[in-house]
Amino acid sequence: MRLSIWRRVAGGLLLLLIFHAAGIILDALTDHARPADCLVVPGNTVNPDGSLSLRLRARLDEALRLYRAGVSSRIFVSGGLGKEGHYEGSAMRHYLLAHGVPATAIYTDNAGITTLATAQNFARLAQAQRWQSAVVVSQFFHLSRTKLLLRQQGVTSVSGSAARYVEARDAYALLREVPALYVAWLR
């Protein structure tokens, strides 16, 4: 009898996890970058040799696409000091500069060690600059939580655009995002 109850509870939790993961995917697939004051690109791995991981490069390539399409004339790059010894924000800035984005259009945050820190740091800059809108540029699974955190920090209009890069570990990352989204929502 007890085993049956635990199986039902486990089955219910699994269904809930799948339902919410599907919601995160749907949010990423249906959101479209709207013209905004700034693009917000959270950091990711910078390799030991200083090159960008494929995931991070894909985020920046999507930001470049949006920048060139006129969605925003500014890009905020944010990340911390990775265990590999490189500041993500600075590495992202160098990539954008090398791809023709003027230095005056790039805002660099090397204190964005978490998604929450990135949202808080961007919100302070946005308030000082009187910006009210942003486009989050990240992997599909990361958009919902990042947009929520920006809204919680007072950024009134937030849309998202998913990087065009998917890998097998995204399945794990998606499942991890479900509880992370709830933690952000309950903040």
mmCIF file of C-alpha atoms in Angstrom:
data_model
loop_
_atom_site.group_PDB
_atom_site.id
_atom_site.type_symbol
_atom_site.label_atom_id
_atom_site.label_comp_id
_atom_site.label_asym_id
_atom_site.label_seq_id
_atom_site.Cartn_x
_atom_site.Cartn_y
_atom_site.Cartn_z
ATOM 1 C CA MET A 1 0.000 0.000 0.000
ATOM 2 C CA ARG A 2 2.740 2.466 0.967
ATOM 3 C CA LEU A 3 4.682 1.775 -2.212
ATOM 4 C CA SER A 4 1.607 2.579 -4.274
ATOM 5 C CA ILE A 5 1.222 5.973 -2.598
ATOM 6 C CA TRP A 6 4.899 6.805 -3.151
ATOM 7 C CA ARG A 7 4.631 5.776 -6.794
ATOM 8 C CA ARG A 8 1.661 8.085 -7.227
ATOM 9 C CA VAL A 9 3.453 10.963 -5.537
ATOM 10 C CA ALA A 10 6.578 10.377 -7.634
ATOM 11 C CA GLY A 11 4.475 10.100 -10.778
ATOM 12 C CA GLY A 12 2.655 13.310 -9.932
ATOM 13 C CA LEU A 13 5.908 15.164 -9.310
ATOM 14 C CA LEU A 14 7.321 13.874 -12.580
ATOM 15 C CA LEU A 15 4.247 15.071 -14.465
ATOM 16 C CA LEU A 16 4.498 18.464 -12.775
ATOM 17 C CA LEU A 17 8.173 18.718 -13.738
ATOM 18 C CA ILE A 18 7.396 17.798 -17.351
ATOM 19 C CA PHE A 19 4.492 20.269 -17.481
ATOM 20 C CA HIS A 20 6.624 23.151 -16.206
ATOM 21 C CA ALA A 21 9.568 22.233 -18.440
ATOM 22 C CA ALA A 22 7.167 22.337 -21.395
ATOM 23 C CA GLY A 23 6.044 25.789 -20.255
ATOM 24 C CA ILE A 24 9.640 27.042 -20.247
ATOM 25 C CA ILE A 25 10.155 25.662 -23.761
ATOM 26 C CA LEU A 26 6.892 27.199 -24.963
ATOM 27 C CA ASP A 27 7.850 30.584 -23.512
ATOM 28 C CA ALA A 28 11.159 30.501 -25.404
ATOM 29 C CA LEU A 29 9.556 29.391 -28.667
ATOM 30 C CA THR A 30 6.790 31.975 -28.620
ATOM 31 C CA ASP A 31 8.693 35.014 -27.336
ATOM 32 C CA HIS A 32 10.042 37.440 -29.907
ATOM 33 C CA ALA A 33 12.599 40.142 -29.281
ATOM 34 C CA ARG A 34 10.877 43.513 -29.279
ATOM 35 C CA PRO A 35 12.723 46.802 -29.758
ATOM 36 C CA ALA A 36 14.323 47.643 -26.429
ATOM 37 C CA ASP A 37 16.688 49.986 -24.669
ATOM 38 C CA CYS A 38 19.304 47.258 -24.267
ATOM 39 C CA LEU A 39 20.146 43.615 -24.975
ATOM 40 C CA VAL A 40 21.121 41.646 -21.854
ATOM 41 C CA VAL A 41 23.503 38.727 -22.375
ATOM 42 C CA PRO A 42 24.300 36.602 -19.292
ATOM 43 C CA GLY A 43 27.714 34.999 -19.190
ATOM 44 C CA ASN A 44 28.815 31.414 -19.560
ATOM 45 C CA THR A 45 32.064 29.524 -19.824
ATOM 46 C CA VAL A 46 35.206 31.124 -21.169
ATOM 47 C CA ASN A 47 37.679 28.365 -22.017
ATOM 48 C CA PRO A 48 41.106 28.211 -20.310
ATOM 49 C CA ASP A 49 42.742 29.619 -23.466
ATOM 50 C CA GLY A 50 40.411 32.662 -23.335
ATOM 51 C CA SER A 51 38.183 31.568 -26.211
ATOM 52 C CA LEU A 52 34.438 31.514 -25.705
ATOM 53 C CA SER A 53 32.533 28.283 -25.220
ATOM 54 C CA LEU A 54 30.190 27.404 -28.071
ATOM 55 C CA ARG A 55 27.236 28.217 -25.820
ATOM 56 C CA LEU A 56 28.529 31.685 -24.961
ATOM 57 C CA ARG A 57 29.525 32.434 -28.534
ATOM 58 C CA ALA A 58 26.005 31.477 -29.667
ATOM 59 C CA ARG A 59 24.524 33.962 -27.190
ATOM 60 C CA LEU A 60 26.755 36.720 -28.500
ATOM 61 C CA ASP A 61 26.071 35.809 -32.123
ATOM 62 C CA GLU A 62 22.343 36.135 -31.421
ATOM 63 C CA ALA A 63 22.958 39.480 -29.699
ATOM 64 C CA LEU A 64 24.951 40.604 -32.751
ATOM 65 C CA ARG A 65 22.088 39.560 -35.026
ATOM 66 C CA LEU A 66 19.594 41.573 -32.953
ATOM 67 C CA TYR A 67 21.946 44.552 -32.687
ATOM 68 C CA ARG A 68 22.470 44.625 -36.441
ATOM 69 C CA ALA A 69 18.720 44.264 -37.017
ATOM 70 C CA GLY A 70 18.167 47.412 -34.945
ATOM 71 C CA VAL A 71 16.361 45.749 -32.023
ATOM 72 C CA SER A 72 18.643 47.707 -29.683
ATOM 73 C CA SER A 73 21.677 49.923 -30.032
ATOM 74 C CA ARG A 74 23.165 48.755 -26.711
ATOM 75 C CA ILE A 75 24.423 45.436 -25.360
ATOM 76 C CA PHE A 76 24.921 44.635 -21.672
ATOM 77 C CA VAL A 77 27.255 41.655 -21.143
ATOM 78 C CA SER A 78 27.445 40.164 -17.690
ATOM 79 C CA GLY A 79 29.362 37.395 -15.999
ATOM 80 C CA GLY A 80 31.834 36.677 -13.273
ATOM 81 C CA LEU A 81 35.357 35.391 -12.942
ATOM 82 C CA GLY A 82 35.204 31.795 -14.143
ATOM 83 C CA LYS A 83 37.222 28.976 -12.618
ATOM 84 C CA GLU A 84 39.214 29.054 -15.861
ATOM 85 C CA GLY A 85 40.622 32.439 -14.806
ATOM 86 C CA HIS A 86 38.834 34.797 -17.208
ATOM 87 C CA TYR A 87 36.214 37.469 -16.588
ATOM 88 C CA GLU A 88 33.229 36.502 -18.715
ATOM 89 C CA GLY A 89 32.020 40.069 -19.206
ATOM 90 C CA SER A 90 35.387 41.223 -20.499
ATOM 91 C CA ALA A 91 35.748 38.233 -22.836
ATOM 92 C CA MET A 92 32.260 38.913 -24.195
ATOM 93 C CA ARG A 93 33.113 42.578 -24.728
ATOM 94 C CA HIS A 94 36.257 41.649 -26.693
ATOM 95 C CA TYR A 95 34.208 39.333 -28.903
ATOM 96 C CA LEU A 96 31.669 42.043 -29.657
ATOM 97 C CA LEU A 97 34.401 44.615 -30.366
ATOM 98 C CA ALA A 98 36.075 42.158 -32.743
ATOM 99 C CA HIS A 99 32.752 41.835 -34.560
ATOM 100 C CA GLY A 100 32.323 45.545 -35.143
ATOM 101 C CA VAL A 101 30.255 46.727 -32.185
ATOM 102 C CA PRO A 102 31.561 50.119 -31.003
ATOM 103 C CA ALA A 103 32.876 50.291 -27.447
ATOM 104 C CA THR A 104 30.282 52.948 -26.600
ATOM 105 C CA ALA A 105 27.471 50.459 -27.305
ATOM 106 C CA ILE A 106 28.774 47.795 -24.899
ATOM 107 C CA TYR A 107 28.181 47.831 -21.142
ATOM 108 C CA THR A 108 30.354 45.321 -19.266
ATOM 109 C CA ASP A 109 29.518 43.763 -15.910
ATOM 110 C CA ASN A 110 32.126 41.440 -14.398
ATOM 111 C CA ALA A 111 30.181 41.056 -11.142
ATOM 112 C CA GLY A 112 27.285 39.063 -12.628
ATOM 113 C CA ILE A 113 28.235 35.807 -10.930
ATOM 114 C CA THR A 114 24.636 34.569 -10.897
ATOM 115 C CA THR A 115 21.542 35.252 -12.957
ATOM 116 C CA LEU A 116 20.133 37.238 -10.039
ATOM 117 C CA ALA A 117 23.308 39.339 -9.803
ATOM 118 C CA THR A 118 23.126 40.020 -13.542
ATOM 119 C CA ALA A 119 19.498 41.155 -13.186
ATOM 120 C CA GLN A 120 20.317 43.387 -10.219
ATOM 121 C CA ASN A 121 23.355 44.911 -11.908
ATOM 122 C CA PHE A 122 21.458 45.581 -15.115
ATOM 123 C CA ALA A 123 18.544 47.106 -13.185
ATOM 124 C CA ARG A 124 20.884 49.579 -11.460
ATOM 125 C CA LEU A 125 22.338 50.598 -14.816
ATOM 126 C CA ALA A 126 18.880 50.795 -16.389
ATOM 127 C CA GLN A 127 17.633 53.030 -13.599
ATOM 128 C CA ALA A 128 20.643 55.339 -13.925
ATOM 129 C CA GLN A 129 20.201 55.501 -17.708
ATOM 130 C CA ARG A 130 16.386 55.708 -17.492
ATOM 131 C CA TRP A 131 15.961 52.545 -19.536
ATOM 132 C CA GLN A 132 12.762 50.579 -19.118
ATOM 133 C CA SER A 133 13.072 47.713 -21.582
ATOM 134 C CA ALA A 134 15.416 44.840 -22.300
ATOM 135 C CA VAL A 135 15.794 41.763 -24.446
ATOM 136 C CA VAL A 136 17.362 38.772 -22.714
ATOM 137 C CA VAL A 137 19.644 36.773 -24.998
ATOM 138 C CA SER A 138 20.481 33.329 -23.653
ATOM 139 C CA GLN A 139 19.755 29.631 -24.124
ATOM 140 C CA PHE A 140 16.070 28.748 -24.471
ATOM 141 C CA PHE A 141 15.837 27.196 -21.004
ATOM 142 C CA HIS A 142 17.310 30.285 -19.318
ATOM 143 C CA LEU A 143 14.975 32.935 -20.741
ATOM 144 C CA SER A 144 11.918 32.554 -18.473
ATOM 145 C CA ARG A 145 13.831 32.896 -15.208
ATOM 146 C CA THR A 146 16.050 35.725 -16.423
ATOM 147 C CA LYS A 147 13.056 37.696 -17.696
ATOM 148 C CA LEU A 148 11.268 37.161 -14.367
ATOM 149 C CA LEU A 149 14.289 38.353 -12.381
ATOM 150 C CA LEU A 150 14.605 41.486 -14.519
ATOM 151 C CA ARG A 151 10.924 42.284 -14.034
ATOM 152 C CA GLN A 152 11.312 41.779 -10.284
ATOM 153 C CA GLN A 153 14.139 44.335 -10.380
ATOM 154 C CA GLY A 154 11.871 46.935 -12.013
ATOM 155 C CA VAL A 155 12.621 46.527 -15.715
ATOM 156 C CA THR A 156 9.091 47.017 -17.019
ATOM 157 C CA SER A 157 9.273 45.535 -20.521
ATOM 158 C CA VAL A 158 11.299 42.371 -21.066
ATOM 159 C CA SER A 159 11.339 40.017 -24.026
ATOM 160 C CA GLY A 160 13.724 37.235 -24.949
ATOM 161 C CA SER A 161 15.607 35.698 -27.820
ATOM 162 C CA ALA A 162 17.120 32.229 -27.678
ATOM 163 C CA ALA A 163 20.632 31.550 -28.889
ATOM 164 C CA ARG A 164 20.703 29.219 -31.852
ATOM 165 C CA TYR A 165 22.700 26.483 -30.149
ATOM 166 C CA VAL A 166 21.413 23.328 -28.516
ATOM 167 C CA GLU A 167 23.359 20.474 -26.963
ATOM 168 C CA ALA A 168 22.478 17.295 -25.086
ATOM 169 C CA ARG A 169 23.160 18.763 -21.644
ATOM 170 C CA ASP A 170 20.360 21.278 -22.251
ATOM 171 C CA ALA A 171 17.922 18.560 -21.132
ATOM 172 C CA TYR A 172 19.535 18.565 -17.688
ATOM 173 C CA ALA A 173 19.696 22.371 -17.660
ATOM 174 C CA LEU A 174 16.002 22.560 -18.543
ATOM 175 C CA LEU A 175 15.055 20.274 -15.659
ATOM 176 C CA ARG A 176 17.246 22.316 -13.307
ATOM 177 C CA GLU A 177 15.495 25.511 -14.429
ATOM 178 C CA VAL A 178 12.093 24.333 -13.181
ATOM 179 C CA PRO A 179 12.950 24.563 -9.461
ATOM 180 C CA ALA A 180 15.192 27.586 -10.115
ATOM 181 C CA LEU A 181 12.222 29.380 -11.677
ATOM 182 C CA TYR A 182 10.118 28.646 -8.592
ATOM 183 C CA VAL A 183 12.864 29.912 -6.293
ATOM 184 C CA ALA A 184 13.045 33.132 -8.333
ATOM 185 C CA TRP A 185 9.267 33.470 -8.331
ATOM 186 C CA LEU A 186 9.098 33.051 -4.540
ATOM 187 C CA ARG A 187 11.797 35.680 -3.897
#
